Amino acid sequence: MQGVHFDTRRRETAAGGSGPAGSAATAFLLVIPEKHAAFGRDYTLEPHDRVLAGTGPEVSYTQWLDFTPAKVPGLAAVQYVDCKTAAGQAAHVEAGGWWTRSGSGAHSLSN
């Protein structure tokens, strides 16, 4: 899709947070403006879908099992999808997630 925003950043846990102090993970945020693509009509997106900035490779059925964040640099697995509205109209879709160096995250992103 054209006109989307894909941002990656480092997410760190502070003391007293949900994980050990100083633990870190890579996080991403994908924003798809409704004016560029209509959710449900032009595309679908849900948790466990995989996203990659730029143009990704063609992946055959047999290659799909190895097409994971743990094995493919820059690949991310969606953990949440949130449709945002403005004045009662669809505005954009936000999707995001995070993973550790091993490729695991809140929903085992290595799988």
PDB file of C-alpha atoms in Angstrom:
ATOM      1  CA  MET A   1       0.000   0.000   0.000  1.00  0.00           C
ATOM      2  CA  GLN A   2       1.131   3.530  -0.689  1.00  0.00           C
ATOM      3  CA  GLY A   3       0.756   6.459   1.729  1.00  0.00           C
ATOM      4  CA  VAL A   4       1.091   4.472   4.958  1.00  0.00           C
ATOM      5  CA  HIS A   5       3.374   5.197   7.890  1.00  0.00           C
ATOM      6  CA  PHE A   6       5.507   2.389   9.353  1.00  0.00           C
ATOM      7  CA  ASP A   7       7.580   3.331  12.381  1.00  0.00           C
ATOM      8  CA  THR A   8       9.887   1.085  14.398  1.00  0.00           C
ATOM      9  CA  ARG A   9      11.446   2.013  17.708  1.00  0.00           C
ATOM     10  CA  ARG A  10      13.012   0.524  20.800  1.00  0.00           C
ATOM     11  CA  ARG A  11      10.662  -0.049  23.729  1.00  0.00           C
ATOM     12  CA  GLU A  12      12.273  -0.235  27.170  1.00  0.00           C
ATOM     13  CA  THR A  13      10.748  -1.191  30.496  1.00  0.00           C
ATOM     14  CA  ALA A  14      11.399   1.090  33.456  1.00  0.00           C
ATOM     15  CA  ALA A  15      11.625  -0.086  37.063  1.00  0.00           C
ATOM     16  CA  GLY A  16       8.144  -0.882  38.367  1.00  0.00           C
ATOM     17  CA  GLY A  17       6.796  -1.605  34.876  1.00  0.00           C
ATOM     18  CA  SER A  18       5.334  -4.826  33.549  1.00  0.00           C
ATOM     19  CA  GLY A  19       8.735  -6.469  32.984  1.00  0.00           C
ATOM     20  CA  PRO A  20      12.183  -6.516  34.526  1.00  0.00           C
ATOM     21  CA  ALA A  21      13.814  -3.086  34.770  1.00  0.00           C
ATOM     22  CA  GLY A  22      15.974  -2.437  31.748  1.00  0.00           C
ATOM     23  CA  SER A  23      14.385  -5.082  29.516  1.00  0.00           C
ATOM     24  CA  ALA A  24      13.938  -3.954  25.929  1.00  0.00           C
ATOM     25  CA  ALA A  25      12.080  -4.914  22.803  1.00  0.00           C
ATOM     26  CA  THR A  26      11.587  -3.542  19.325  1.00  0.00           C
ATOM     27  CA  ALA A  27       8.147  -2.035  18.716  1.00  0.00           C
ATOM     28  CA  PHE A  28       6.341  -0.921  15.585  1.00  0.00           C
ATOM     29  CA  LEU A  29       3.371   1.235  14.689  1.00  0.00           C
ATOM     30  CA  LEU A  30       1.652   1.021  11.308  1.00  0.00           C
ATOM     31  CA  VAL A  31      -0.802   3.801  10.387  1.00  0.00           C
ATOM     32  CA  ILE A  32      -2.962   3.402   7.277  1.00  0.00           C
ATOM     33  CA  PRO A  33      -4.970   6.544   6.411  1.00  0.00           C
ATOM     34  CA  GLU A  34      -8.477   5.768   5.180  1.00  0.00           C
ATOM     35  CA  LYS A  35      -7.957   8.129   2.219  1.00  0.00           C
ATOM     36  CA  HIS A  36      -5.262   5.770   0.848  1.00  0.00           C
ATOM     37  CA  ALA A  37      -7.019   2.435   1.454  1.00  0.00           C
ATOM     38  CA  ALA A  38     -10.398   1.508   2.933  1.00  0.00           C
ATOM     39  CA  PHE A  39     -10.229  -1.059   5.744  1.00  0.00           C
ATOM     40  CA  GLY A  40     -12.377  -4.104   4.943  1.00  0.00           C
ATOM     41  CA  ARG A  41     -12.701  -3.166   1.267  1.00  0.00           C
ATOM     42  CA  ASP A  42      -9.130  -2.635   0.018  1.00  0.00           C
ATOM     43  CA  TYR A  43      -7.400  -4.684   2.710  1.00  0.00           C
ATOM     44  CA  THR A  44      -7.888  -6.575   5.945  1.00  0.00           C
ATOM     45  CA  LEU A  45      -5.577  -6.636   8.931  1.00  0.00           C
ATOM     46  CA  GLU A  46      -5.787  -8.607  12.149  1.00  0.00           C
ATOM     47  CA  PRO A  47      -3.563  -9.891  14.965  1.00  0.00           C
ATOM     48  CA  HIS A  48      -0.910 -12.387  13.796  1.00  0.00           C
ATOM     49  CA  ASP A  49      -0.762 -10.909  10.262  1.00  0.00           C
ATOM     50  CA  ARG A  50       2.791 -10.108   9.197  1.00  0.00           C
ATOM     51  CA  VAL A  51       3.904  -6.713   7.880  1.00  0.00           C
ATOM     52  CA  LEU A  52       7.139  -5.505   6.337  1.00  0.00           C
ATOM     53  CA  ALA A  53       8.159  -1.984   5.312  1.00  0.00           C
ATOM     54  CA  GLY A  54       8.743  -1.630   1.593  1.00  0.00           C
ATOM     55  CA  THR A  55       7.975  -4.287  -0.969  1.00  0.00           C
ATOM     56  CA  GLY A  56       8.206  -7.739   0.516  1.00  0.00           C
ATOM     57  CA  PRO A  57       9.273 -10.920  -1.242  1.00  0.00           C
ATOM     58  CA  GLU A  58       6.923 -13.405  -2.828  1.00  0.00           C
ATOM     59  CA  VAL A  59       6.447 -16.135  -0.211  1.00  0.00           C
ATOM     60  CA  SER A  60       5.324 -19.609  -1.223  1.00  0.00           C
ATOM     61  CA  TYR A  61       3.168 -21.797   0.979  1.00  0.00           C
ATOM     62  CA  THR A  62       6.185 -23.893   2.000  1.00  0.00           C
ATOM     63  CA  GLN A  63       8.257 -20.770   2.832  1.00  0.00           C
ATOM     64  CA  TRP A  64       5.519 -19.253   5.012  1.00  0.00           C
ATOM     65  CA  LEU A  65       6.537 -21.177   8.168  1.00  0.00           C
ATOM     66  CA  ASP A  66       9.986 -19.560   8.071  1.00  0.00           C
ATOM     67  CA  PHE A  67       8.624 -16.076   7.263  1.00  0.00           C
ATOM     68  CA  THR A  68       8.732 -14.939  10.913  1.00  0.00           C
ATOM     69  CA  PRO A  69      10.119 -11.886  12.770  1.00  0.00           C
ATOM     70  CA  ALA A  70      12.780 -14.108  14.340  1.00  0.00           C
ATOM     71  CA  LYS A  71      14.125 -15.095  10.909  1.00  0.00           C
ATOM     72  CA  VAL A  72      13.351 -12.139   8.604  1.00  0.00           C
ATOM     73  CA  PRO A  73      14.911  -8.750   9.456  1.00  0.00           C
ATOM     74  CA  GLY A  74      12.325  -5.960   9.551  1.00  0.00           C
ATOM     75  CA  LEU A  75       9.338  -8.299   9.535  1.00  0.00           C
ATOM     76  CA  ALA A  76       6.762  -7.638  12.249  1.00  0.00           C
ATOM     77  CA  ALA A  77       3.719  -9.544  13.454  1.00  0.00           C
ATOM     78  CA  VAL A  78       0.618  -7.535  14.272  1.00  0.00           C
ATOM     79  CA  GLN A  79      -0.549  -7.799  17.873  1.00  0.00           C
ATOM     80  CA  TYR A  80      -3.395  -5.283  17.770  1.00  0.00           C
ATOM     81  CA  VAL A  81      -5.510  -3.414  15.209  1.00  0.00           C
ATOM     82  CA  ASP A  82      -7.392  -0.244  16.162  1.00  0.00           C
ATOM     83  CA  CYS A  83      -9.725   1.560  13.740  1.00  0.00           C
ATOM     84  CA  LYS A  84      -9.779   5.304  14.512  1.00  0.00           C
ATOM     85  CA  THR A  85     -12.605   7.693  13.636  1.00  0.00           C
ATOM     86  CA  ALA A  86     -12.990  11.460  13.401  1.00  0.00           C
ATOM     87  CA  ALA A  87     -16.418  13.108  13.455  1.00  0.00           C
ATOM     88  CA  GLY A  88     -18.027   9.680  13.115  1.00  0.00           C
ATOM     89  CA  GLN A  89     -16.118   8.790   9.937  1.00  0.00           C
ATOM     90  CA  ALA A  90     -13.287   6.285   9.505  1.00  0.00           C
ATOM     91  CA  ALA A  91      -9.987   8.209   9.671  1.00  0.00           C
ATOM     92  CA  HIS A  92      -7.203   5.634   9.819  1.00  0.00           C
ATOM     93  CA  VAL A  93      -6.208   2.220  11.116  1.00  0.00           C
ATOM     94  CA  GLU A  94      -3.409   1.739  13.630  1.00  0.00           C
ATOM     95  CA  ALA A  95      -1.704  -1.613  14.051  1.00  0.00           C
ATOM     96  CA  GLY A  96       1.271  -2.436  16.198  1.00  0.00           C
ATOM     97  CA  GLY A  97       3.234  -4.872  18.267  1.00  0.00           C
ATOM     98  CA  TRP A  98       6.635  -5.580  19.775  1.00  0.00           C
ATOM     99  CA  TRP A  99       9.161  -8.376  19.863  1.00  0.00           C
ATOM    100  CA  THR A 100      12.387  -9.277  21.622  1.00  0.00           C
ATOM    101  CA  ARG A 101      15.702 -10.262  20.050  1.00  0.00           C
ATOM    102  CA  SER A 102      14.586 -13.911  20.045  1.00  0.00           C
ATOM    103  CA  GLY A 103      11.472 -12.982  18.061  1.00  0.00           C
ATOM    104  CA  SER A 104       9.099 -13.573  20.934  1.00  0.00           C
ATOM    105  CA  GLY A 105       6.585 -11.038  22.189  1.00  0.00           C
ATOM    106  CA  ALA A 106       3.258 -10.941  23.945  1.00  0.00           C
ATOM    107  CA  HIS A 107       1.875 -13.454  21.451  1.00  0.00           C
ATOM    108  CA  SER A 108       4.988 -15.502  20.578  1.00  0.00           C
ATOM    109  CA  LEU A 109       5.904 -13.647  17.416  1.00  0.00           C
ATOM    110  CA  SER A 110       8.405 -16.290  16.404  1.00  0.00           C
ATOM    111  CA  ASN A 111       5.471 -18.526  15.427  1.00  0.00           C
TER     112      ASN A 111
END
